[in-house]
Short mmCIF file of C-alpha atoms and ligand atoms in Angstrom, two decimals:
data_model
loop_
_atom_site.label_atom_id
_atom_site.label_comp_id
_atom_site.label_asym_id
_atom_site.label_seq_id
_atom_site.Cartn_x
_atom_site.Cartn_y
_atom_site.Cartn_z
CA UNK A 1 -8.12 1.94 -61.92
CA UNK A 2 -10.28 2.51 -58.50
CA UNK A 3 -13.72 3.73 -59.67
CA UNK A 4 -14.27 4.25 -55.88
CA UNK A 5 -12.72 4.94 -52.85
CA UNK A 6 -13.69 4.61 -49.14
CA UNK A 7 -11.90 7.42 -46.85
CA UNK A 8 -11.65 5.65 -43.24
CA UNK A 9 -10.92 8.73 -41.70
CA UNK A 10 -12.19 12.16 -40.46
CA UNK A 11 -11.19 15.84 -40.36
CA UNK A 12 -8.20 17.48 -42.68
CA UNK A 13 -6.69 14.31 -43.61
CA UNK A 14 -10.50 13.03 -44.76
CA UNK A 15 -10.24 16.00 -47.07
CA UNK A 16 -7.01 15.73 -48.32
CA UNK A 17 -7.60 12.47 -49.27
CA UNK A 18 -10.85 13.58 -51.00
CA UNK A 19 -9.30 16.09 -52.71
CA UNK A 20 -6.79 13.67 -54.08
CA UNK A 21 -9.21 10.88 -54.99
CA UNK A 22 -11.21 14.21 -56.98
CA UNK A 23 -8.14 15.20 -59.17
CA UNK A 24 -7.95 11.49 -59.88
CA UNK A 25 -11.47 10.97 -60.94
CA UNK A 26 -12.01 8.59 -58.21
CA UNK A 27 -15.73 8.67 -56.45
CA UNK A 28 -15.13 8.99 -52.70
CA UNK A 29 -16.99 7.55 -49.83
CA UNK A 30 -16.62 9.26 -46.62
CA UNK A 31 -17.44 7.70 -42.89
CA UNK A 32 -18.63 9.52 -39.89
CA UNK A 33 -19.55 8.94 -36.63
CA UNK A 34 -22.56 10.45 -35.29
CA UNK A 35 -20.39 13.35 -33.98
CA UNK A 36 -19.08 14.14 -37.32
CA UNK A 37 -22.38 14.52 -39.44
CA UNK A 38 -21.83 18.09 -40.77
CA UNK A 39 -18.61 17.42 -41.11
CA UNK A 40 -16.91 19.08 -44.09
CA UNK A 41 -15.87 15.48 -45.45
CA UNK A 42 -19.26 14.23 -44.88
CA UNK A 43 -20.46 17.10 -47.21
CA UNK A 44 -17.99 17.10 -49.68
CA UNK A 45 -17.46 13.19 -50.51
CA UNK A 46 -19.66 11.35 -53.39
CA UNK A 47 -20.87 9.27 -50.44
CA UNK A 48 -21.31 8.95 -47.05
CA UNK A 49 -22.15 6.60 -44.01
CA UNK A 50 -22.91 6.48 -40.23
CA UNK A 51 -20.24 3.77 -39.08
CA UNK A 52 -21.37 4.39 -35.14
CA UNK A 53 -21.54 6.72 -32.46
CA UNK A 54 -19.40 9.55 -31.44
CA UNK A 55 -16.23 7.25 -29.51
CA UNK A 56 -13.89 5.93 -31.88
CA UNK A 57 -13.90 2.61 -30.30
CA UNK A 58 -17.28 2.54 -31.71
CA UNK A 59 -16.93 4.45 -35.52
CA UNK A 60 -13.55 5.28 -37.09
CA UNK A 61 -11.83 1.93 -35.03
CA UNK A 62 -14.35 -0.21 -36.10
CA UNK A 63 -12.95 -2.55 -38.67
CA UNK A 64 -16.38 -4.52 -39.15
CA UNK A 65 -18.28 -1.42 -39.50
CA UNK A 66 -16.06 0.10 -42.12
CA UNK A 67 -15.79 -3.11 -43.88
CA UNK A 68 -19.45 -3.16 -43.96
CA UNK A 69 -19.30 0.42 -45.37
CA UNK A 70 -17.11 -0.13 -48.15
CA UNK A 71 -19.08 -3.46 -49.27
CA UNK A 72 -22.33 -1.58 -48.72
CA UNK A 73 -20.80 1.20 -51.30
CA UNK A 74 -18.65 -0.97 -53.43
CA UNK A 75 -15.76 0.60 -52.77
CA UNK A 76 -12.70 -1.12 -53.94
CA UNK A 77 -9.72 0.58 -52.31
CA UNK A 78 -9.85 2.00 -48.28
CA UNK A 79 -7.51 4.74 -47.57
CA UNK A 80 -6.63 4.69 -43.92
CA UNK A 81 -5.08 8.29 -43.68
CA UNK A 82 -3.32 8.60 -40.41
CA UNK A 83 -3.64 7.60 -36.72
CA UNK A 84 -7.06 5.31 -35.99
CA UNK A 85 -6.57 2.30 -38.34
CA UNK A 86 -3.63 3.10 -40.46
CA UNK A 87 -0.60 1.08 -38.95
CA UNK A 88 -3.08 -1.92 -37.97
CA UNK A 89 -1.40 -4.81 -39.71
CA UNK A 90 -4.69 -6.58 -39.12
CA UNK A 91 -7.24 -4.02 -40.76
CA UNK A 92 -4.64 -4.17 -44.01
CA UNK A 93 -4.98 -7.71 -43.69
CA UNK A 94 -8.63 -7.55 -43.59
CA UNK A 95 -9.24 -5.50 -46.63
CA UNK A 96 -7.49 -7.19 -48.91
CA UNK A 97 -9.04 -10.52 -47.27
CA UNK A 98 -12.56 -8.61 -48.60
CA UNK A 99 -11.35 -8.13 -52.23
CA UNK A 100 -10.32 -4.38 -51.97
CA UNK A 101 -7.11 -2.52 -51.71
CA UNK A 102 -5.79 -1.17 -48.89
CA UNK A 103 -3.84 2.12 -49.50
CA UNK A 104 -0.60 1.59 -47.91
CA UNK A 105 1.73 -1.06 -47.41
CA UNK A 106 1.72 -5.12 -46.80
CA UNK A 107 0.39 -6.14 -43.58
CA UNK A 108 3.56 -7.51 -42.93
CA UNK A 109 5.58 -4.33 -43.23
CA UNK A 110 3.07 -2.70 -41.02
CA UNK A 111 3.73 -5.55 -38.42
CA UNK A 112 7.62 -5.33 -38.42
CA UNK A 113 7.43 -1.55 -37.84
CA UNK A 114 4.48 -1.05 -35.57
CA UNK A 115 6.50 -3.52 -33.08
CA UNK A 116 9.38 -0.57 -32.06
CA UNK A 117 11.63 -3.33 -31.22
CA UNK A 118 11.13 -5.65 -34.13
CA UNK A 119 11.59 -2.24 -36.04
CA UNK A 120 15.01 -1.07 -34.10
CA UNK A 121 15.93 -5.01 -35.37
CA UNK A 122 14.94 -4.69 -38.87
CA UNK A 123 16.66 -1.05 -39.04
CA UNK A 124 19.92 -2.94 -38.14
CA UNK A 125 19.54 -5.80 -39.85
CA UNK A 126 18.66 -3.07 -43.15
CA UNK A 127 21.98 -1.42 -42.48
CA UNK A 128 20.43 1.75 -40.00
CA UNK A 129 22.40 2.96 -37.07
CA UNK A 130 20.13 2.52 -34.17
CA UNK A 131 20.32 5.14 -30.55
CA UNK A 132 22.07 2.39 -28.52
CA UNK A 133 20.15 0.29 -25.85
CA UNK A 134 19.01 -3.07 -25.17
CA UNK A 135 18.32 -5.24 -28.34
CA UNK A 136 14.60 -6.45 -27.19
CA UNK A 137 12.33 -6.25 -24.35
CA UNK A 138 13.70 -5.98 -20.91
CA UNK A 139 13.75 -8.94 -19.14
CA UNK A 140 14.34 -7.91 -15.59
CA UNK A 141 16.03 -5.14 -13.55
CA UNK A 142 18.93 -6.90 -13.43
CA UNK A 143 19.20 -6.75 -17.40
CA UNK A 144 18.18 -2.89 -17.37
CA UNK A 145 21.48 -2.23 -14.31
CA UNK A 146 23.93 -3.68 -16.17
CA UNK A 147 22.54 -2.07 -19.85
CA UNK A 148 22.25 1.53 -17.59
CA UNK A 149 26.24 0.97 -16.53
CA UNK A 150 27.47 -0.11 -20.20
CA UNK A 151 25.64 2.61 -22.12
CA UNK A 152 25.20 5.55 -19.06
CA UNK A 153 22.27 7.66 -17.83
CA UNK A 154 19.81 9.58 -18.54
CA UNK A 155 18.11 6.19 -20.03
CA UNK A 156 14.95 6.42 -21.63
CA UNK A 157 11.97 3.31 -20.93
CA UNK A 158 9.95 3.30 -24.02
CA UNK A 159 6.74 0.48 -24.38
CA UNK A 160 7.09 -1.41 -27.41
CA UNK A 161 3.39 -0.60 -28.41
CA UNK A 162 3.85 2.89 -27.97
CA UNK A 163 2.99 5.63 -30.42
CA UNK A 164 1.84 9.50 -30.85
CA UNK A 165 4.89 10.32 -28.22
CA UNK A 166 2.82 8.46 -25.60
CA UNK A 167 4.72 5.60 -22.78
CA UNK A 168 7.81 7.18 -22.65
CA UNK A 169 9.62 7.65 -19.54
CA UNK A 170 13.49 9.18 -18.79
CA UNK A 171 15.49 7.59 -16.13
CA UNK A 172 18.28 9.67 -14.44
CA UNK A 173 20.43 7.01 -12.29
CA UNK A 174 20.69 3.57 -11.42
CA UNK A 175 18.70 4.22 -7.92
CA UNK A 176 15.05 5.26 -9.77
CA UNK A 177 15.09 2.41 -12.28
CA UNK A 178 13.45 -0.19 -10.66
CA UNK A 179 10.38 2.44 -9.92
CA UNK A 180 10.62 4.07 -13.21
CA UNK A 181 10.58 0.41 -14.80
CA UNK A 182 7.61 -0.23 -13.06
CA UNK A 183 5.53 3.19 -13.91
CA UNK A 184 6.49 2.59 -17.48
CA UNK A 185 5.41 -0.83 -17.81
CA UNK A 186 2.48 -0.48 -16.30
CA UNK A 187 1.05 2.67 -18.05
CA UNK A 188 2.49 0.65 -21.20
CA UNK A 189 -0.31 -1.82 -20.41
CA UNK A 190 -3.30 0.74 -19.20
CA UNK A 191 -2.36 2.63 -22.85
CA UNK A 192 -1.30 -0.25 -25.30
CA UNK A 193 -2.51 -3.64 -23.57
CA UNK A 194 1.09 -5.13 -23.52
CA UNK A 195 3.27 -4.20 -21.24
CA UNK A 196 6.41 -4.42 -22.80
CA UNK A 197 9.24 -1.92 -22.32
CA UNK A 198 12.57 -1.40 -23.62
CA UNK A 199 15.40 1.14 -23.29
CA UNK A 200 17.77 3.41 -25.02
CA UNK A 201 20.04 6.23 -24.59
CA UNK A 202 18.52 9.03 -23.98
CA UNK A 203 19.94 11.94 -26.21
CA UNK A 204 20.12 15.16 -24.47
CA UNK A 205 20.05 17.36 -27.57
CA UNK A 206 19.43 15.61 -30.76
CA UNK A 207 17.28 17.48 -34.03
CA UNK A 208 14.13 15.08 -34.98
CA UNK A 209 14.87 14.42 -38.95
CA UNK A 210 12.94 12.29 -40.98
CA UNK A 211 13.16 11.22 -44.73
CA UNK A 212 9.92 10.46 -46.86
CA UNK A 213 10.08 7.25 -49.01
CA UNK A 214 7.95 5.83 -51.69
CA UNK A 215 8.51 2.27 -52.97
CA UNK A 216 6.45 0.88 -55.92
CA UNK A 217 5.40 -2.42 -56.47
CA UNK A 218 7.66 -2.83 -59.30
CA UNK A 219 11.16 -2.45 -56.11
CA UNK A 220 11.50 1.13 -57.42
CA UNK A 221 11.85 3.41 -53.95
CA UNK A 222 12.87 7.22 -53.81
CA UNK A 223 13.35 9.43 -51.01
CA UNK A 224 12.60 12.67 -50.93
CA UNK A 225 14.73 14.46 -48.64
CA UNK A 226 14.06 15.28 -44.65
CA UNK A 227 11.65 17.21 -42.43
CA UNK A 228 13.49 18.23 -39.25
CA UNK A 229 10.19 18.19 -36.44
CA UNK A 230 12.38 19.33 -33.47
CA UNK A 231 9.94 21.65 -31.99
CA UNK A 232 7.80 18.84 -29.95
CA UNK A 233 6.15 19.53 -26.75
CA UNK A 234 5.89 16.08 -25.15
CA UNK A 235 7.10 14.17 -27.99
CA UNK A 236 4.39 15.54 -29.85
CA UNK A 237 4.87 17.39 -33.20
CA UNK A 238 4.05 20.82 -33.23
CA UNK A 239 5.99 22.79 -36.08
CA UNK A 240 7.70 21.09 -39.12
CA UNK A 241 10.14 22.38 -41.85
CA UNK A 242 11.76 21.28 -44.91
CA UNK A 243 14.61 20.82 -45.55
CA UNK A 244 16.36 20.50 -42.13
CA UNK A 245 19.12 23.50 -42.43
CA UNK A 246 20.98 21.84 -40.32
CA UNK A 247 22.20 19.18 -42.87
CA UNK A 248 24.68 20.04 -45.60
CA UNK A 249 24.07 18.59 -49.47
CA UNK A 250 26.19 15.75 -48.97
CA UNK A 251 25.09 14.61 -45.66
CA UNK A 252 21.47 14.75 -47.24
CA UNK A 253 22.71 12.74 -50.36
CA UNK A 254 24.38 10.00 -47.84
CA UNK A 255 21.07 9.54 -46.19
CA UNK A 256 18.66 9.39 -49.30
CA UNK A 257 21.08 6.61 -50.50
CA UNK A 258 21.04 4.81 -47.23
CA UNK A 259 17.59 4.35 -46.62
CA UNK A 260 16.92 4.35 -50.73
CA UNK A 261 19.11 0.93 -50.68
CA UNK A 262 17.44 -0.18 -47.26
CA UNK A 263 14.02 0.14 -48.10
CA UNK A 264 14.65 -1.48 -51.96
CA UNK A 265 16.19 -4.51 -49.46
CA UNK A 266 12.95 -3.91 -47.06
CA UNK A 267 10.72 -4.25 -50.59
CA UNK A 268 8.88 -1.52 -49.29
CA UNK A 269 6.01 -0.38 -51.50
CA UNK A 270 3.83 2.98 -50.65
CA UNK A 271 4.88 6.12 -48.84
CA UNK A 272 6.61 6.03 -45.91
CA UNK A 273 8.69 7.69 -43.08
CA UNK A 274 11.97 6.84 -41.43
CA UNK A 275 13.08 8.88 -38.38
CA UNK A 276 15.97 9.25 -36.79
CA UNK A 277 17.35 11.19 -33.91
CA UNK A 278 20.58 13.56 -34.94
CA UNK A 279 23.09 14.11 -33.02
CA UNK A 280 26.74 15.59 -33.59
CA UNK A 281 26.69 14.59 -37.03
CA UNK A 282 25.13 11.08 -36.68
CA UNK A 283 21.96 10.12 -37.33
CA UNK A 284 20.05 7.22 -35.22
CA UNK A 285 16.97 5.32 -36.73
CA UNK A 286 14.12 5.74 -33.74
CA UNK A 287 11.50 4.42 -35.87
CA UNK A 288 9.39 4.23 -39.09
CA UNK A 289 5.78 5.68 -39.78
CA UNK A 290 3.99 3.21 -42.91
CA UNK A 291 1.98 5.54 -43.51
CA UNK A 292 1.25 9.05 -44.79
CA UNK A 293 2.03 11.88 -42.14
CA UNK A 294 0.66 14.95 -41.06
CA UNK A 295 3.52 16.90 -42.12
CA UNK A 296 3.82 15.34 -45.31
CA UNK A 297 2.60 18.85 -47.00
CA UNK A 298 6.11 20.67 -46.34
CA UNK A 299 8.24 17.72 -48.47
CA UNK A 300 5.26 18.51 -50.91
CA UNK A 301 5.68 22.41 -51.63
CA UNK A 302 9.27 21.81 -51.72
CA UNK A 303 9.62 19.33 -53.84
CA UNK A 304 6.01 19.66 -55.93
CA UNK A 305 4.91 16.20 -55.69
CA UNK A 306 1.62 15.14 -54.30
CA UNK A 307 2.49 12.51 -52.30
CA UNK A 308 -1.43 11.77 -51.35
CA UNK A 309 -1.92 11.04 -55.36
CA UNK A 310 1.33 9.31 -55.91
CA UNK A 311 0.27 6.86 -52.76
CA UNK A 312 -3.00 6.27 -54.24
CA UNK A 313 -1.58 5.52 -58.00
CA UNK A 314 0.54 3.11 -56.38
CA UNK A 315 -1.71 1.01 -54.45
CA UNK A 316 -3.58 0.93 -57.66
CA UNK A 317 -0.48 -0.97 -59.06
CA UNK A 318 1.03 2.04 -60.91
CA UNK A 319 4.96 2.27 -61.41
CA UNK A 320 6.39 5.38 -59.42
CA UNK A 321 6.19 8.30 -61.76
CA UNK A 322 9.42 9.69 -61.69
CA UNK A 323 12.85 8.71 -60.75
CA UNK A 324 15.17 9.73 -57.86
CA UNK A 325 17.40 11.69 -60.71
CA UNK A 326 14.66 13.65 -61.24
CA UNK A 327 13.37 14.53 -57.77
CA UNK A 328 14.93 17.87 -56.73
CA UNK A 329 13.75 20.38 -54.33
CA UNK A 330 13.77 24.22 -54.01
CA UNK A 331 13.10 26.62 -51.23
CA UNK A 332 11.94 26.28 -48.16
CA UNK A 333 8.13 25.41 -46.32
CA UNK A 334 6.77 25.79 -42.98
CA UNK A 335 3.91 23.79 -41.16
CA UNK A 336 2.61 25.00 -38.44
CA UNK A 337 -0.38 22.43 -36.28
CA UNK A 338 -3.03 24.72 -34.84
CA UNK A 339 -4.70 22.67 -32.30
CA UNK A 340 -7.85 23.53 -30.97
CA UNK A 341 -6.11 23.76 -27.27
CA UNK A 342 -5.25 26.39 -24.90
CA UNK A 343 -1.71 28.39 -26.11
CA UNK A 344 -0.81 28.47 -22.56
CA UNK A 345 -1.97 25.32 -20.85
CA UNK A 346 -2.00 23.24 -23.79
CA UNK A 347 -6.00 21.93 -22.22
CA UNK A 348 -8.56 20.90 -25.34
CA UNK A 349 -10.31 23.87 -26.37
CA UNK A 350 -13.60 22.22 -28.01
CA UNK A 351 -16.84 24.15 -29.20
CA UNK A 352 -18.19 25.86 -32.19
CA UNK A 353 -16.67 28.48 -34.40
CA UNK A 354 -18.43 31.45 -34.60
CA UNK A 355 -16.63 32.89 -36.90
CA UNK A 356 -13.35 31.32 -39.49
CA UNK A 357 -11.16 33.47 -42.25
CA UNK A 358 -8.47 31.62 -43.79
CA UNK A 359 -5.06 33.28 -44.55
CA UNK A 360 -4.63 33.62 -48.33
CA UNK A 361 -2.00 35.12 -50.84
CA UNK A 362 0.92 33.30 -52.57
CA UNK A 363 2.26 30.32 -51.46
CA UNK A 364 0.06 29.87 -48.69
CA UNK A 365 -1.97 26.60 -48.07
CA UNK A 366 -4.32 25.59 -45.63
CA UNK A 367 -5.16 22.21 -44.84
CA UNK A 368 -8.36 22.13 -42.76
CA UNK A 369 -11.74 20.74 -42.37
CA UNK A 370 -13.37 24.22 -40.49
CA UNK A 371 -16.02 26.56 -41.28
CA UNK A 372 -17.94 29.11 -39.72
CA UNK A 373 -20.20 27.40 -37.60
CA UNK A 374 -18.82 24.08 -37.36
CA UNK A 375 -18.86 22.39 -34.04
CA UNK A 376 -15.44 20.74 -32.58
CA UNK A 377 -16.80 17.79 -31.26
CA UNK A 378 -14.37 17.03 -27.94
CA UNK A 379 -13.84 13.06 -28.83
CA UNK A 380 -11.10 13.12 -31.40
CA UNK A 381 -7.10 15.24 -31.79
CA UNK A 382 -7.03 18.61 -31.41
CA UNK A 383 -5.58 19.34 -34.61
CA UNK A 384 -8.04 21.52 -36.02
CA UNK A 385 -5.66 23.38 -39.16
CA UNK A 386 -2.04 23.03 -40.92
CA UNK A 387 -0.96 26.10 -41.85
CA UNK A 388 1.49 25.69 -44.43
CA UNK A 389 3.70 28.12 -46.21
CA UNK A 390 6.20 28.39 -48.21
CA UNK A 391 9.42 31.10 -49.74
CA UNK A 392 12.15 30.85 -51.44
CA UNK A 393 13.84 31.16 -48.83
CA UNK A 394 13.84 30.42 -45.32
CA UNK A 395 13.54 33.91 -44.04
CA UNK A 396 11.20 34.56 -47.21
CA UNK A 397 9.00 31.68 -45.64
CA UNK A 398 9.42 33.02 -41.30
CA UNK A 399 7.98 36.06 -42.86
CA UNK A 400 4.93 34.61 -44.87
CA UNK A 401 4.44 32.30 -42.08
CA UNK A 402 4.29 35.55 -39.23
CA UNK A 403 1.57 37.01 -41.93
CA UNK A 404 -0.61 34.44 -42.76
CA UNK A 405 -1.03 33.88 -39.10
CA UNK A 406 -1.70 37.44 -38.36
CA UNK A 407 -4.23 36.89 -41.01
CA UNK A 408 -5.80 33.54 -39.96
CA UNK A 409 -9.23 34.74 -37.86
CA UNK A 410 -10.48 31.40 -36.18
CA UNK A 411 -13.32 32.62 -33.47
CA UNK A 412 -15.10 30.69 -30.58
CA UNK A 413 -12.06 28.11 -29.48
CA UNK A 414 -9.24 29.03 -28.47
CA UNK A 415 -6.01 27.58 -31.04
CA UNK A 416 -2.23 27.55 -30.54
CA UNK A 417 -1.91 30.60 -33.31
CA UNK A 418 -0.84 33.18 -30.56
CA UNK A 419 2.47 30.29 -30.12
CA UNK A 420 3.45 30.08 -33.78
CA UNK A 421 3.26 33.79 -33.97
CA UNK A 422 5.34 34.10 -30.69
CA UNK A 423 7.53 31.19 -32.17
CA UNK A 424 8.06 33.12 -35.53
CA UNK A 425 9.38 36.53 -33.05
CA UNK A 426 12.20 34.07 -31.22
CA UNK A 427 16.33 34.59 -32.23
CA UNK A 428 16.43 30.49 -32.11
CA UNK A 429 13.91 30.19 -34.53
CA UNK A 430 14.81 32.25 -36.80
CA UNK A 431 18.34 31.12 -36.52
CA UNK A 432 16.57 27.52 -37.16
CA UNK A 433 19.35 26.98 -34.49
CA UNK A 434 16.70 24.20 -31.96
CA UNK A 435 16.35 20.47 -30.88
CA UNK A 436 13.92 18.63 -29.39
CA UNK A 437 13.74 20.15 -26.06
CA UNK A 438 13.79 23.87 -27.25
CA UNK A 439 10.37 24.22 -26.76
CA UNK A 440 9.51 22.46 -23.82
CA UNK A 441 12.71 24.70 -22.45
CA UNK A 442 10.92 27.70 -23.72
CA UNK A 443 7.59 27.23 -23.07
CA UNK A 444 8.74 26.69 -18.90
CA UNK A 445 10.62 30.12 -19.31
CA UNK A 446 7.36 31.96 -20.62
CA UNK A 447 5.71 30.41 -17.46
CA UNK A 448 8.38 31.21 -15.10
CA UNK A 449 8.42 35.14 -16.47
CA UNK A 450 4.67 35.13 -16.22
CA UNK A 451 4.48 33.82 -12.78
P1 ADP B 501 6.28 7.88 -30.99
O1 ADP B 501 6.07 6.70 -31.86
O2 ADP B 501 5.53 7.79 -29.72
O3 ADP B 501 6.12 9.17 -31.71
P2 ADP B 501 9.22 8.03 -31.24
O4 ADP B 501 10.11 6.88 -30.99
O5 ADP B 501 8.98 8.40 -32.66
O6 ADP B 501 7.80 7.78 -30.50
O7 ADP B 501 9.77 9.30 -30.47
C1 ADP B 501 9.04 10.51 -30.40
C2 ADP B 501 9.94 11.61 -29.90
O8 ADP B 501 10.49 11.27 -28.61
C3 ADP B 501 11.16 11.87 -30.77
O9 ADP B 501 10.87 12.72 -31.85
C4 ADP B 501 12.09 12.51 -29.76
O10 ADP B 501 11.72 13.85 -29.53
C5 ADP B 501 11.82 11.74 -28.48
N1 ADP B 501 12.76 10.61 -28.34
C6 ADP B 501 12.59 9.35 -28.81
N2 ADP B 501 13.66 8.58 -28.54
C7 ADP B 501 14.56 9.35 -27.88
C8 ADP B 501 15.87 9.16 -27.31
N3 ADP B 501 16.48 7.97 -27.35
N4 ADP B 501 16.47 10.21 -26.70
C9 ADP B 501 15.86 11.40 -26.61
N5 ADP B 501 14.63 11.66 -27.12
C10 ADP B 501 13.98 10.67 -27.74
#
């Protein structure tokens, strides 16, 4: 049993993690930078400590100072959260190296699926169907032509270090790939340090669906169904549901088991995500997340697991506390990211709030680090909020969702709330008929009318 955590993170997921570690009767030990002192983590955790000023580079991505932290404290376990340090095979590494547990999986599984294309090889070698494209890196253009005539444009260049939707680039025809091969490599290298790129088809209409696992330590691993995240605006997240109506019961079954019997073969142990592009009824592996994600909440209220608790009972060497017979979900739940950002232009929206009233009533959770008064500092994501809601249906949960944001009063920064509620008014939406370009497609309508 951890008597004490360290939370190397900030904002919503700090808190959730806090929250978890409280309902556990673990002691918590938050980290800020100097930007994040009256943070609500900061005030809420057992502990606390400066790890360095306001730039990331210099506080939350600083393995020695954290390390020091959690010695300093006697922490035994370091929860990573998400984004910063989380899918750094090397910080996992380092922890352990330092006596303490890191929260997540072996640095080694982190490795093979923080390299896309040693991921897109382990996904095939696991038994995944993969978008089709060139097995590794591109070599030359030469390599890239002849891939571009076997599979057919649009191509998409991705960098092999990329991540959060970032160094991705679409090719048309044959005559822009040697420029487009360029751009991408080298903002691969400006944004990851290596410029390595590699290509795939690039689907014109496909849903985003993902399946949580969890793996134990003991090779038990269950899945918990799919979140379908097709409403992106440049490959970004912004609106997540479960389940993904688009799939039928026995499609979903044929999925858990698949990547249930490739992640036992994987001997994957902690939660974890597997996404996939879907297309006319097939589903392609684009990548894996070993780590919690921000929209784990919606596979929570559906299926009324905490995942944050079960991922933390884990790494403490606990068996998984249930089996996949007895995982079933009902209804349906919402999450909707309000980002501290512009509805309209989508530009960082930093400052203080001057005044914050959370939406309330059943089945209504929010998931933020805000108060009245707080200060956005303008360093770190924009995600300010998840609003997530859920009904027992999916019209029972457009409904609650169109409420609570009506009812969610966040003053003195401007937040994408005026979008979800917009979002919640469309046919599409509430047909949940979409893919991954809806609202990109949208969003340049809005502007066109407005103009
Ligand atoms: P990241 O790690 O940067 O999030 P992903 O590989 O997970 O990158 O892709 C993010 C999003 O980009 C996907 O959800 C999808 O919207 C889009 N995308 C990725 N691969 C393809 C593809 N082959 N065709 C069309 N869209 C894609």
């Amino acid at each position: 049993m951890f008597q004490k955590l360290l939370i190397a993170n900030r904002g919503e997921i700090a808190l959730r993690i806090l929250r978890a570690c409280r309902e556990l009767g673990i002691k918590t030990v938050a980290v800020h930078s100097t930007a994040d002192q009256e943070a609500m983590h900061v005030r809420l955790a057992d502990e606390s400590v400066c790890i360095g000023p306001a730039p990331s580079s210099q506080s939350y991505l600083s393995v020695s100072n954290i390390i020091a932290a959690a010695e300093l404290t006697d922490a035994q376990a370091i929860h990573p959260g998400f984004g910063f340090l989380s899918e750094n095979a090397d910080f996992a590494k380092v922890v352990t190296e330092h006596g303490m547990v890191f929260v997540g999986p072996s640095p080694e599984h982190i490795q093979v699926m923080g390299d896309k294309v040693a991921a897109k090889k382990a996904a095939i070698a696991l038994g995944l169907k993969v978008v089709p494209g060139s097995e590794g890196e591109i070599e030359n253009l030469d390599q890239a032509r002849e891939l571009g005539r076997r599979i057919g444009y649009p191509l998409l260049i991705k960098a092999s270090a990329g991540g959060g939707g970032k160094g991705m680039r679409v090719c048309h025809d044959e005559v822009s790939l040697e420029s487009q091969l360029s751009w991408a490599s080298s903002e691969a290298k400006a944004s990851f340090g290596h410029d390595g790129v590699y290509i795939e088809k690039f689907l014109s209409h496909p849903r985003h669906v993902e399946f949580q696992v969890v793996g134990d330590a003991f090779g038990h691993v269950v899945c918990m169904g799919e979140r379908d995240c097709s409403l992106q605006r440049r490959h970004q997240k912004v609106w997540e549901e479960a389940p993904c109506i688009a799939l039928s019961a026995q499609q979903r079954d044929q999925m858990q088991n698949m990547v249930i019997q490739a992640m036992t073969r994987f001997g994957y142990k902690s939660v974890g995500t597997l996404e996939f592009l879907y297309e006319n009824g097939e589903f392609y592996f684009i990548e894996m997340n070993t780590r919690i994600q921000v929209e784990h909440p919606v596979t929570e209220m559906i299926f009324g697991v905490d995942l944050v608790k079960t991922q933390i009972t884990i790494a403490q060497g606990f068996p998984l506390p249930f089996k996949q017979e007895e995982l079933s979900f009902k209804g349906h739940a919402i999450e909707c990211r309000i980002n501290a950002e512009n509805p309209k232009t989508f530009a960082p929206s930093p400052g203080t709030i001057q005044a914050y009233s959370a939406p309330g009533g059943p089945f209504v959770r929010v998931d933020s680090a805000l108060f009245s008064g707080y200060r956005i500092p303008p360093y770190y994501d924009s995600l300010i909020s998840k609003l997530i809601v859920y009904g027992s249906t999916r019209q029972e949960c457009l409904a609650r969702l169109d409420r609570a944001l009506h009812e969610y009063a966040i003053d003195g920064v401007k937040t994408l709330i005026p979008l979800h509620l917009s979002l919640c008014q469309q046919p599409d939406i509430q047909k949940g008929d979409f893919h991954i370009r809806w609202l990109e497609d949208f969003l340049a309508e809005q502007q066109k009318n407005e103009s």
